[in-house]
DNA sequence: CTCATTACCTAGTGTTTCTATAGGAATTAT
DNA sequence: ATAATTCCTATAGAAACACTAGGTAATGAG
């Protein structure tokens, strides 16, 4: 079954939360975890990955926390997927032909490559700002 | 990590093999398993699902086996995915809002729905015949 | 009419991946 | 100094996945 991992779901929600609550000061994991109802310990492991990818940067210490590493317009959803789950690889043979003994005989590789391109380009063209904008419109409407 | 299951990979290869070797007689799992280098026992479980979905029909007995249930132009890849792995459901909340306590507060659902639509429509518009045609062209070129 | 061959069925098992937790070390503002 | 935070390694529990075992039922061939 094709699924989006909880790691990605949590990371997206956290990034959106940071984007929508920017005040110049970093937000701590404690606060993000509380608001988003996510285990703080689990968030720690995710934010390490986000930081390595440059999507957030951190400050340590007693008023430390995280801020976005780039503006929301410059963060593609593809980057978030890549940071948390690694390269998108619907099937091994599409990326690494040597992984399958039937490479060359098999008629499905082109289909998988095309499907993967379709997915990647969708994830690349939608950006964090798109989701945030939609959310802000919803909130404005409710007021 | 977003992955295509081996069940789907095996099913696709098997259906392509049947489509490309049609002679009026059904093909047995034994032959499909041998040619495609897939465990026959595992294929049995997959073909049950394909049969329930109407993608193949079977004949028992000593010269029994499987044939396509429809012409390759009428078999969408979406149907194959659905038959083997069940409904496409990238996240539970997109299909079943009650599954998450944050439904209503959460800003990501629309994105997931759109992503899922994008995926589904791609799988629906590509058909078994598309893959078979590409394969036949490749074979003709090699001759 | 018997036999070989095939699809069909239920159950279970080992492996891997995913999700989450434990316990602490390093850093920094107050 | 102290309290709050990020950062790091390791590991455990749970769930999904891939595959196997062992047998029954149907059907055409001889």
mmCIF file of N, CA and C in Angstrom, chain A residues 3-137:
data_model
loop_
_atom_site.group_PDB
_atom_site.id
_atom_site.type_symbol
_atom_site.label_atom_id
_atom_site.label_comp_id
_atom_site.label_asym_id
_atom_site.label_seq_id
_atom_site.Cartn_x
_atom_site.Cartn_y
_atom_site.Cartn_z
ATOM 1 N N UNK A 3 1.893 4.787 0.865
ATOM 2 C CA UNK A 3 1.558 5.603 2.037
ATOM 3 C C UNK A 3 2.547 6.752 2.197
ATOM 4 N N UNK A 4 2.070 7.848 2.772
ATOM 5 C CA UNK A 4 2.952 8.919 3.212
ATOM 6 C C UNK A 4 3.309 8.642 4.664
ATOM 7 N N UNK A 5 4.588 8.641 4.992
ATOM 8 C CA UNK A 5 5.022 8.261 6.337
ATOM 9 C C UNK A 5 4.584 9.298 7.365
ATOM 10 N N UNK A 6 4.443 8.857 8.602
ATOM 11 C CA UNK A 6 4.106 9.807 9.656
ATOM 12 C C UNK A 6 5.219 10.834 9.847
ATOM 13 N N UNK A 7 6.439 10.412 9.614
ATOM 14 C CA UNK A 7 7.535 11.371 9.708
ATOM 15 C C UNK A 7 7.296 12.577 8.807
ATOM 16 N N UNK A 8 6.897 12.315 7.579
ATOM 17 C CA UNK A 8 6.631 13.410 6.643
ATOM 18 C C UNK A 8 5.409 14.214 7.076
ATOM 19 N N UNK A 9 4.386 13.531 7.543
ATOM 20 C CA UNK A 9 3.193 14.256 7.981
ATOM 21 C C UNK A 9 3.525 15.196 9.152
ATOM 22 N N UNK A 10 4.279 14.701 10.106
ATOM 23 C CA UNK A 10 4.654 15.527 11.256
ATOM 24 C C UNK A 10 5.541 16.694 10.819
ATOM 25 N N UNK A 11 6.489 16.400 9.947
ATOM 26 C CA UNK A 11 7.407 17.450 9.496
ATOM 27 C C UNK A 11 6.641 18.557 8.774
ATOM 28 N N UNK A 12 5.727 18.179 7.917
ATOM 29 C CA UNK A 12 4.949 19.189 7.186
ATOM 30 C C UNK A 12 4.150 20.055 8.147
ATOM 31 N N UNK A 13 3.465 19.407 9.072
ATOM 32 C CA UNK A 13 2.659 20.173 10.030
ATOM 33 C C UNK A 13 3.532 21.125 10.839
ATOM 34 N N UNK A 14 4.703 20.643 11.238
ATOM 35 C CA UNK A 14 5.601 21.482 12.031
ATOM 36 C C UNK A 14 6.092 22.674 11.223
ATOM 37 N N UNK A 15 6.476 22.435 9.993
ATOM 38 C CA UNK A 15 6.985 23.531 9.162
ATOM 39 C C UNK A 15 5.898 24.573 8.913
ATOM 40 N N UNK A 16 4.683 24.098 8.689
ATOM 41 C CA UNK A 16 3.570 25.022 8.489
ATOM 42 C C UNK A 16 3.341 25.847 9.752
ATOM 43 N N UNK A 17 3.408 25.173 10.885
ATOM 44 C CA UNK A 17 3.219 25.871 12.155
ATOM 45 C C UNK A 17 4.283 26.956 12.350
ATOM 46 N N UNK A 18 5.531 26.618 12.059
ATOM 47 C CA UNK A 18 6.599 27.609 12.193
ATOM 48 C C UNK A 18 6.363 28.780 11.240
ATOM 49 N N UNK A 19 5.970 28.444 10.016
ATOM 50 C CA UNK A 19 5.761 29.503 9.014
ATOM 51 C C UNK A 19 4.632 30.437 9.428
ATOM 52 N N UNK A 20 3.610 29.888 10.047
ATOM 53 C CA UNK A 20 2.434 30.700 10.375
ATOM 54 C C UNK A 20 2.567 31.426 11.708
ATOM 55 N N UNK A 21 3.625 31.145 12.447
ATOM 56 C CA UNK A 21 3.785 31.774 13.755
ATOM 57 C C UNK A 21 5.137 32.460 13.896
ATOM 58 N N UNK A 22 5.603 32.978 12.790
ATOM 59 C CA UNK A 22 6.913 33.612 12.827
ATOM 60 C C UNK A 22 6.834 34.972 13.510
ATOM 61 N N UNK A 23 7.743 35.176 14.466
ATOM 62 C CA UNK A 23 7.731 36.453 15.185
ATOM 63 C C UNK A 23 9.155 36.959 15.380
ATOM 64 N N UNK A 24 10.103 36.388 14.654
ATOM 65 C CA UNK A 24 11.494 36.773 14.825
ATOM 66 C C UNK A 24 12.232 35.887 15.805
ATOM 67 N N UNK A 25 11.489 35.299 16.742
ATOM 68 C CA UNK A 25 12.113 34.408 17.716
ATOM 69 C C UNK A 25 11.920 32.960 17.278
ATOM 70 N N UNK A 26 12.906 32.125 17.593
ATOM 71 C CA UNK A 26 12.751 30.701 17.254
ATOM 72 C C UNK A 26 11.656 30.042 18.092
ATOM 73 N N UNK A 27 11.064 29.007 17.528
ATOM 74 C CA UNK A 27 10.054 28.232 18.259
ATOM 75 C C UNK A 27 10.695 26.952 18.776
ATOM 76 N N UNK A 28 10.433 26.635 20.028
ATOM 77 C CA UNK A 28 11.030 25.424 20.594
ATOM 78 C C UNK A 28 10.213 24.192 20.227
ATOM 79 N N UNK A 29 10.884 23.054 20.248
ATOM 80 C CA UNK A 29 10.194 21.789 19.995
ATOM 81 C C UNK A 29 9.104 21.554 21.025
ATOM 82 N N UNK A 30 9.348 22.021 22.220
ATOM 83 C CA UNK A 30 8.356 21.854 23.279
ATOM 84 C C UNK A 30 7.023 22.481 22.859
ATOM 85 N N UNK A 31 7.128 23.699 22.321
ATOM 86 C CA UNK A 31 5.914 24.401 21.920
ATOM 87 C C UNK A 31 5.269 23.745 20.700
ATOM 88 N N UNK A 32 6.098 23.381 19.733
ATOM 89 C CA UNK A 32 5.573 22.735 18.521
ATOM 90 C C UNK A 32 4.890 21.424 18.892
ATOM 91 N N UNK A 33 5.558 20.672 19.754
ATOM 92 C CA UNK A 33 5.020 19.376 20.160
ATOM 93 C C UNK A 33 3.676 19.546 20.874
ATOM 94 N N UNK A 34 3.611 20.553 21.736
ATOM 95 C CA UNK A 34 2.376 20.783 22.480
ATOM 96 C C UNK A 34 1.238 21.164 21.522
ATOM 97 N N UNK A 35 1.518 22.157 20.670
ATOM 98 C CA UNK A 35 0.468 22.633 19.780
ATOM 99 C C UNK A 35 0.024 21.550 18.792
ATOM 100 N N UNK A 36 0.973 20.817 18.270
ATOM 101 C CA UNK A 36 0.654 19.856 17.214
ATOM 102 C C UNK A 36 0.335 18.467 17.763
ATOM 103 N N UNK A 37 0.427 18.317 19.069
ATOM 104 C CA UNK A 37 0.133 17.021 19.693
ATOM 105 C C UNK A 37 0.994 15.894 19.117
ATOM 106 N N UNK A 38 2.276 16.164 19.065
ATOM 107 C CA UNK A 38 3.240 15.183 18.568
ATOM 108 C C UNK A 38 4.284 14.962 19.655
ATOM 109 N N UNK A 39 4.748 13.721 19.783
ATOM 110 C CA UNK A 39 5.802 13.423 20.756
ATOM 111 C C UNK A 39 7.034 14.280 20.491
ATOM 112 N N UNK A 40 7.509 14.960 21.533
ATOM 113 C CA UNK A 40 8.665 15.830 21.383
ATOM 114 C C UNK A 40 9.903 15.028 20.998
ATOM 115 N N UNK A 41 10.047 13.864 21.594
ATOM 116 C CA UNK A 41 11.193 13.011 21.294
ATOM 117 C C UNK A 41 11.246 12.626 19.822
ATOM 118 N N UNK A 42 10.089 12.327 19.294
ATOM 119 C CA UNK A 42 10.047 11.941 17.882
ATOM 120 C C UNK A 42 10.367 13.141 17.006
ATOM 121 N N UNK A 43 9.839 14.292 17.389
ATOM 122 C CA UNK A 43 10.135 15.507 16.630
ATOM 123 C C UNK A 43 11.634 15.787 16.583
ATOM 124 N N UNK A 44 12.309 15.514 17.692
ATOM 125 C CA UNK A 44 13.762 15.735 17.713
ATOM 126 C C UNK A 44 14.449 15.017 16.560
ATOM 127 N N UNK A 45 14.068 13.751 16.374
ATOM 128 C CA UNK A 45 14.731 12.993 15.306
ATOM 129 C C UNK A 45 14.382 13.550 13.927
ATOM 130 N N UNK A 46 13.158 14.061 13.773
ATOM 131 C CA UNK A 46 12.774 14.620 12.478
ATOM 132 C C UNK A 46 13.482 15.943 12.207
ATOM 133 N N UNK A 47 13.581 16.768 13.242
ATOM 134 C CA UNK A 47 14.193 18.081 13.046
ATOM 135 C C UNK A 47 15.689 17.992 12.765
ATOM 136 N N UNK A 48 16.305 16.950 13.241
ATOM 137 C CA UNK A 48 17.699 16.750 12.845
ATOM 138 C C UNK A 48 17.804 16.627 11.326
ATOM 139 N N UNK A 49 16.884 15.854 10.754
ATOM 140 C CA UNK A 49 16.904 15.655 9.300
ATOM 141 C C UNK A 49 16.571 16.950 8.565
ATOM 142 N N UNK A 50 15.594 17.669 9.089
ATOM 143 C CA UNK A 50 15.223 18.938 8.455
ATOM 144 C C UNK A 50 16.391 19.919 8.512
ATOM 145 N N UNK A 51 17.109 19.881 9.629
ATOM 146 C CA UNK A 51 18.239 20.792 9.767
ATOM 147 C C UNK A 51 19.365 20.426 8.799
ATOM 148 N N UNK A 52 19.663 19.133 8.702
ATOM 149 C CA UNK A 52 20.693 18.687 7.767
ATOM 150 C C UNK A 52 20.380 19.115 6.341
ATOM 151 N N UNK A 53 19.089 19.178 6.030
ATOM 152 C CA UNK A 53 18.675 19.552 4.673
ATOM 153 C C UNK A 53 18.609 21.065 4.493
ATOM 154 N N UNK A 54 18.861 21.801 5.561
ATOM 155 C CA UNK A 54 18.829 23.257 5.458
ATOM 156 C C UNK A 54 17.429 23.853 5.476
ATOM 157 N N UNK A 55 16.436 23.061 5.793
ATOM 158 C CA UNK A 55 15.066 23.570 5.778
ATOM 159 C C UNK A 55 14.753 24.373 7.032
ATOM 160 N N UNK A 56 15.474 24.063 8.109
ATOM 161 C CA UNK A 56 15.360 24.883 9.317
ATOM 162 C C UNK A 56 16.774 25.159 9.816
ATOM 163 N N UNK A 57 16.919 26.212 10.623
ATOM 164 C CA UNK A 57 18.149 26.285 11.405
ATOM 165 C C UNK A 57 17.798 26.522 12.858
ATOM 166 N N UNK A 58 18.734 26.165 13.694
ATOM 167 C CA UNK A 58 18.429 26.036 15.115
ATOM 168 C C UNK A 58 19.281 26.981 15.945
ATOM 169 N N UNK A 59 18.793 27.280 17.124
ATOM 170 C CA UNK A 59 19.652 27.927 18.107
ATOM 171 C C UNK A 59 19.501 27.177 19.423
ATOM 172 N N UNK A 60 20.620 26.881 20.008
ATOM 173 C CA UNK A 60 20.620 26.142 21.273
ATOM 174 C C UNK A 60 20.353 27.084 22.441
ATOM 175 N N UNK A 61 20.402 26.524 23.628
ATOM 176 C CA UNK A 61 20.304 27.346 24.821
ATOM 177 C C UNK A 61 18.887 27.534 25.318
ATOM 178 N N UNK A 62 18.777 28.315 26.341
ATOM 179 C CA UNK A 62 17.521 28.346 27.089
ATOM 180 C C UNK A 62 16.366 29.006 26.336
ATOM 181 N N UNK A 63 16.644 29.873 25.395
ATOM 182 C CA UNK A 63 15.537 30.388 24.577
ATOM 183 C C UNK A 63 15.705 29.956 23.124
ATOM 184 N N UNK A 64 16.330 28.794 22.972
ATOM 185 C CA UNK A 64 16.597 28.281 21.627
ATOM 186 C C UNK A 64 15.359 27.716 20.965
ATOM 187 N N UNK A 65 15.568 27.206 19.770
ATOM 188 C CA UNK A 65 14.463 26.629 19.013
ATOM 189 C C UNK A 65 14.799 26.628 17.533
ATOM 190 N N UNK A 66 13.755 26.570 16.722
ATOM 191 C CA UNK A 66 13.962 26.454 15.278
ATOM 192 C C UNK A 66 13.261 27.573 14.510
ATOM 193 N N UNK A 67 13.896 27.957 13.414
ATOM 194 C CA UNK A 67 13.277 28.868 12.447
ATOM 195 C C UNK A 67 13.424 28.263 11.065
ATOM 196 N N UNK A 68 12.634 28.735 10.131
ATOM 197 C CA UNK A 68 12.776 28.242 8.767
ATOM 198 C C UNK A 68 14.144 28.641 8.201
ATOM 199 N N UNK A 69 14.720 27.762 7.435
ATOM 200 C CA UNK A 69 16.011 28.044 6.830
ATOM 201 C C UNK A 69 15.900 28.849 5.548
ATOM 202 N N UNK A 70 14.709 28.854 4.955
ATOM 203 C CA UNK A 70 14.451 29.611 3.739
ATOM 204 C C UNK A 70 13.028 30.144 3.836
ATOM 205 N N UNK A 71 12.671 31.040 2.956
ATOM 206 C CA UNK A 71 11.298 31.513 2.973
ATOM 207 C C UNK A 71 10.386 30.422 2.416
ATOM 208 N N UNK A 72 9.135 30.374 2.858
ATOM 209 C CA UNK A 72 8.206 29.310 2.459
ATOM 210 C C UNK A 72 8.043 29.165 0.949
ATOM 211 N N UNK A 73 8.252 30.254 0.215
ATOM 212 C CA UNK A 73 8.160 30.161 -1.253
ATOM 213 C C UNK A 73 9.291 29.311 -1.822
ATOM 214 N N UNK A 74 10.381 29.229 -1.089
ATOM 215 C CA UNK A 74 11.553 28.519 -1.600
ATOM 216 C C UNK A 74 11.672 27.090 -1.081
ATOM 217 N N UNK A 75 10.714 26.684 -0.258
ATOM 218 C CA UNK A 75 10.747 25.309 0.257
ATOM 219 C C UNK A 75 9.751 24.468 -0.526
ATOM 220 N N UNK A 76 10.265 23.568 -1.334
ATOM 221 C CA UNK A 76 9.366 22.676 -2.069
ATOM 222 C C UNK A 76 9.006 21.484 -1.181
ATOM 223 N N UNK A 77 7.825 20.933 -1.447
ATOM 224 C CA UNK A 77 7.418 19.756 -0.685
ATOM 225 C C UNK A 77 8.332 18.578 -1.010
ATOM 226 N N UNK A 78 8.853 18.590 -2.212
ATOM 227 C CA UNK A 78 9.827 17.552 -2.579
ATOM 228 C C UNK A 78 11.001 17.537 -1.601
ATOM 229 N N UNK A 79 11.496 18.712 -1.269
ATOM 230 C CA UNK A 79 12.620 18.796 -0.326
ATOM 231 C C UNK A 79 12.276 18.180 1.020
ATOM 232 N N UNK A 80 11.054 18.413 1.459
ATOM 233 C CA UNK A 80 10.643 17.867 2.751
ATOM 234 C C UNK A 80 10.628 16.342 2.683
ATOM 235 N N UNK A 81 10.029 15.808 1.613
ATOM 236 C CA UNK A 81 10.021 14.352 1.433
ATOM 237 C C UNK A 81 11.446 13.805 1.427
ATOM 238 N N UNK A 82 12.290 14.469 0.667
ATOM 239 C CA UNK A 82 13.662 13.991 0.531
ATOM 240 C C UNK A 82 14.396 14.036 1.866
ATOM 241 N N UNK A 83 14.186 15.128 2.606
ATOM 242 C CA UNK A 83 14.892 15.282 3.877
ATOM 243 C C UNK A 83 14.508 14.181 4.861
ATOM 244 N N UNK A 84 13.235 13.838 4.913
ATOM 245 C CA UNK A 84 12.770 12.870 5.914
ATOM 246 C C UNK A 84 12.945 11.425 5.452
ATOM 247 N N UNK A 85 12.498 11.114 4.256
ATOM 248 C CA UNK A 85 12.482 9.717 3.809
ATOM 249 C C UNK A 85 13.601 9.352 2.849
ATOM 250 N N UNK A 86 14.424 10.316 2.477
ATOM 251 C CA UNK A 86 15.463 10.031 1.496
ATOM 252 C C UNK A 86 14.912 10.076 0.086
ATOM 253 N N UNK A 87 15.733 9.666 -0.888
ATOM 254 C CA UNK A 87 15.341 9.749 -2.296
ATOM 255 C C UNK A 87 14.030 9.024 -2.574
ATOM 256 N N UNK A 88 13.217 9.602 -3.413
ATOM 257 C CA UNK A 88 11.996 8.922 -3.832
ATOM 258 C C UNK A 88 12.373 7.836 -4.824
ATOM 259 N N UNK A 89 11.920 6.649 -4.517
ATOM 260 C CA UNK A 89 12.372 5.471 -5.237
ATOM 261 C C UNK A 89 11.232 4.454 -5.244
ATOM 262 N N UNK A 90 10.303 4.633 -6.175
ATOM 263 C CA UNK A 90 9.103 3.792 -6.175
ATOM 264 C C UNK A 90 9.452 2.329 -6.333
ATOM 265 N N UNK A 91 10.446 2.057 -7.149
ATOM 266 C CA UNK A 91 10.980 0.694 -7.282
ATOM 267 C C UNK A 91 12.493 0.811 -7.366
ATOM 268 N N UNK A 92 13.207 -0.188 -6.863
ATOM 269 C CA UNK A 92 14.658 -0.116 -6.864
ATOM 270 C C UNK A 92 15.237 -0.070 -8.269
ATOM 271 N N UNK A 93 14.647 -0.846 -9.190
ATOM 272 C CA UNK A 93 15.245 -1.000 -10.514
ATOM 273 C C UNK A 93 15.260 0.305 -11.295
ATOM 274 N N UNK A 94 14.329 1.219 -10.965
ATOM 275 C CA UNK A 94 14.276 2.474 -11.723
ATOM 276 C C UNK A 94 15.492 3.337 -11.446
ATOM 277 N N UNK A 95 15.977 3.277 -10.209
ATOM 278 C CA UNK A 95 17.118 4.099 -9.827
ATOM 279 C C UNK A 95 18.421 3.325 -9.962
ATOM 280 N N UNK A 96 18.350 2.036 -9.613
ATOM 281 C CA UNK A 96 19.551 1.210 -9.605
ATOM 282 C C UNK A 96 19.317 -0.080 -10.409
ATOM 283 N N UNK A 97 19.540 -0.016 -11.722
ATOM 284 C CA UNK A 97 19.229 -1.152 -12.608
ATOM 285 C C UNK A 97 19.908 -2.448 -12.174
ATOM 286 N N UNK A 98 21.072 -2.338 -11.536
ATOM 287 C CA UNK A 98 21.799 -3.541 -11.148
ATOM 288 C C UNK A 98 21.110 -4.297 -10.020
ATOM 289 N N UNK A 99 20.123 -3.652 -9.386
ATOM 290 C CA UNK A 99 19.479 -4.290 -8.241
ATOM 291 C C UNK A 99 18.571 -5.438 -8.651
ATOM 292 N N UNK A 100 18.253 -5.543 -9.937
ATOM 293 C CA UNK A 100 17.342 -6.598 -10.392
ATOM 294 C C UNK A 100 17.966 -7.396 -11.521
ATOM 295 N N UNK A 101 17.834 -8.728 -11.402
ATOM 296 C CA UNK A 101 18.452 -9.593 -12.403
ATOM 297 C C UNK A 101 17.708 -9.545 -13.742
ATOM 298 N N UNK A 102 16.515 -8.967 -13.735
ATOM 299 C CA UNK A 102 15.712 -8.963 -14.962
ATOM 300 C C UNK A 102 15.812 -7.655 -15.749
ATOM 301 N N UNK A 103 16.654 -6.747 -15.269
ATOM 302 C CA UNK A 103 16.847 -5.497 -15.997
ATOM 303 C C UNK A 103 17.209 -5.810 -17.451
ATOM 304 N N UNK A 104 16.524 -5.164 -18.359
ATOM 305 C CA UNK A 104 16.759 -5.438 -19.779
ATOM 306 C C UNK A 104 15.628 -6.262 -20.360
ATOM 307 N N UNK A 105 15.229 -7.295 -19.597
ATOM 308 C CA UNK A 105 14.092 -8.120 -20.027
ATOM 309 C C UNK A 105 12.759 -7.478 -19.629
ATOM 310 N N UNK A 106 12.803 -6.634 -18.592
ATOM 311 C CA UNK A 106 11.557 -6.226 -17.955
ATOM 312 C C UNK A 106 10.920 -5.031 -18.651
ATOM 313 N N UNK A 107 9.592 -5.128 -18.842
ATOM 314 C CA UNK A 107 8.876 -4.124 -19.636
ATOM 315 C C UNK A 107 8.268 -3.012 -18.786
ATOM 316 N N UNK A 108 8.477 -3.077 -17.480
ATOM 317 C CA UNK A 108 7.761 -2.134 -16.624
ATOM 318 C C UNK A 108 8.598 -0.918 -16.196
ATOM 319 N N UNK A 109 9.892 -0.996 -16.402
ATOM 320 C CA UNK A 109 10.762 0.064 -15.868
ATOM 321 C C UNK A 109 10.365 1.445 -16.375
ATOM 322 N N UNK A 110 10.105 1.546 -17.674
ATOM 323 C CA UNK A 110 9.763 2.865 -18.205
ATOM 324 C C UNK A 110 8.518 3.438 -17.550
ATOM 325 N N UNK A 111 7.558 2.570 -17.317
ATOM 326 C CA UNK A 111 6.354 3.036 -16.639
ATOM 327 C C UNK A 111 6.678 3.580 -15.249
ATOM 328 N N UNK A 112 7.482 2.852 -14.495
ATOM 329 C CA UNK A 112 7.820 3.300 -13.146
ATOM 330 C C UNK A 112 8.580 4.626 -13.178
ATOM 331 N N UNK A 113 9.502 4.738 -14.130
ATOM 332 C CA UNK A 113 10.255 5.991 -14.238
ATOM 333 C C UNK A 113 9.320 7.158 -14.509
ATOM 334 N N UNK A 114 8.372 6.939 -15.405
ATOM 335 C CA UNK A 114 7.437 8.007 -15.754
ATOM 336 C C UNK A 114 6.562 8.362 -14.554
ATOM 337 N N UNK A 115 6.103 7.349 -13.861
ATOM 338 C CA UNK A 115 5.278 7.575 -12.677
ATOM 339 C C UNK A 115 6.058 8.361 -11.634
ATOM 340 N N UNK A 116 7.303 8.009 -11.472
ATOM 341 C CA UNK A 116 8.149 8.687 -10.497
ATOM 342 C C UNK A 116 8.394 10.139 -10.890
ATOM 343 N N UNK A 117 8.604 10.374 -12.176
ATOM 344 C CA UNK A 117 8.769 11.750 -12.660
ATOM 345 C C UNK A 117 7.515 12.559 -12.388
ATOM 346 N N UNK A 118 6.384 11.937 -12.648
ATOM 347 C CA UNK A 118 5.112 12.612 -12.424
ATOM 348 C C UNK A 118 4.970 13.032 -10.961
ATOM 349 N N UNK A 119 5.293 12.105 -10.082
ATOM 350 C CA UNK A 119 5.207 12.369 -8.647
ATOM 351 C C UNK A 119 6.202 13.454 -8.221
ATOM 352 N N UNK A 120 7.443 13.294 -8.642
ATOM 353 C CA UNK A 120 8.475 14.251 -8.249
ATOM 354 C C UNK A 120 8.142 15.658 -8.719
ATOM 355 N N UNK A 121 7.637 15.769 -9.928
ATOM 356 C CA UNK A 121 7.393 17.116 -10.440
ATOM 357 C C UNK A 121 6.209 17.745 -9.714
ATOM 358 N N UNK A 122 5.251 16.934 -9.320
ATOM 359 C CA UNK A 122 4.143 17.470 -8.532
ATOM 360 C C UNK A 122 4.656 17.990 -7.187
ATOM 361 N N UNK A 123 5.495 17.204 -6.543
ATOM 362 C CA UNK A 123 6.016 17.592 -5.231
ATOM 363 C C UNK A 123 6.941 18.801 -5.330
ATOM 364 N N UNK A 124 7.612 18.934 -6.449
ATOM 365 C CA UNK A 124 8.535 20.059 -6.615
ATOM 366 C C UNK A 124 7.789 21.356 -6.909
ATOM 367 N N UNK A 125 6.706 21.243 -7.651
ATOM 368 C CA UNK A 125 6.029 22.482 -8.020
ATOM 369 C C UNK A 125 5.125 22.994 -6.900
ATOM 370 N N UNK A 126 4.763 22.136 -5.934
ATOM 371 C CA UNK A 126 4.019 22.718 -4.817
ATOM 372 C C UNK A 126 4.962 23.038 -3.680
ATOM 373 N N UNK A 127 4.736 24.200 -3.077
ATOM 374 C CA UNK A 127 5.674 24.742 -2.101
ATOM 375 C C UNK A 127 4.985 24.955 -0.764
ATOM 376 N N UNK A 128 5.790 25.075 0.254
ATOM 377 C CA UNK A 128 5.241 25.285 1.585
ATOM 378 C C UNK A 128 4.295 26.488 1.603
ATOM 379 N N UNK A 129 4.653 27.526 0.870
ATOM 380 C CA UNK A 129 3.832 28.740 0.852
ATOM 381 C C UNK A 129 2.433 28.460 0.295
ATOM 382 N N UNK A 130 2.314 27.525 -0.627
ATOM 383 C CA UNK A 130 0.994 27.199 -1.181
ATOM 384 C C UNK A 130 0.062 26.682 -0.089
ATOM 385 N N UNK A 131 0.584 25.790 0.738
ATOM 386 C CA UNK A 131 -0.243 25.226 1.807
ATOM 387 C C UNK A 131 -0.560 26.294 2.846
ATOM 388 N N UNK A 132 0.424 27.105 3.170
ATOM 389 C CA UNK A 132 0.223 28.163 4.161
ATOM 390 C C UNK A 132 -0.829 29.160 3.672
ATOM 391 N N UNK A 133 -0.733 29.547 2.420
ATOM 392 C CA UNK A 133 -1.691 30.509 1.860
ATOM 393 C C UNK A 133 -3.119 29.978 1.933
ATOM 394 N N UNK A 134 -3.284 28.738 1.545
ATOM 395 C CA UNK A 134 -4.607 28.121 1.625
ATOM 396 C C UNK A 134 -5.125 28.145 3.058
ATOM 397 N N UNK A 135 -4.231 27.830 3.997
ATOM 398 C CA UNK A 135 -4.624 27.808 5.412
ATOM 399 C C UNK A 135 -5.031 29.198 5.892
ATOM 400 N N UNK A 136 -4.273 30.216 5.493
ATOM 401 C CA UNK A 136 -4.576 31.582 5.941
ATOM 402 C C UNK A 136 -5.910 32.067 5.381
ATOM 403 N N UNK A 137 -6.190 31.699 4.147
ATOM 404 C CA UNK A 137 -7.486 32.066 3.564
ATOM 405 C C UNK A 137 -8.625 31.445 4.349
#
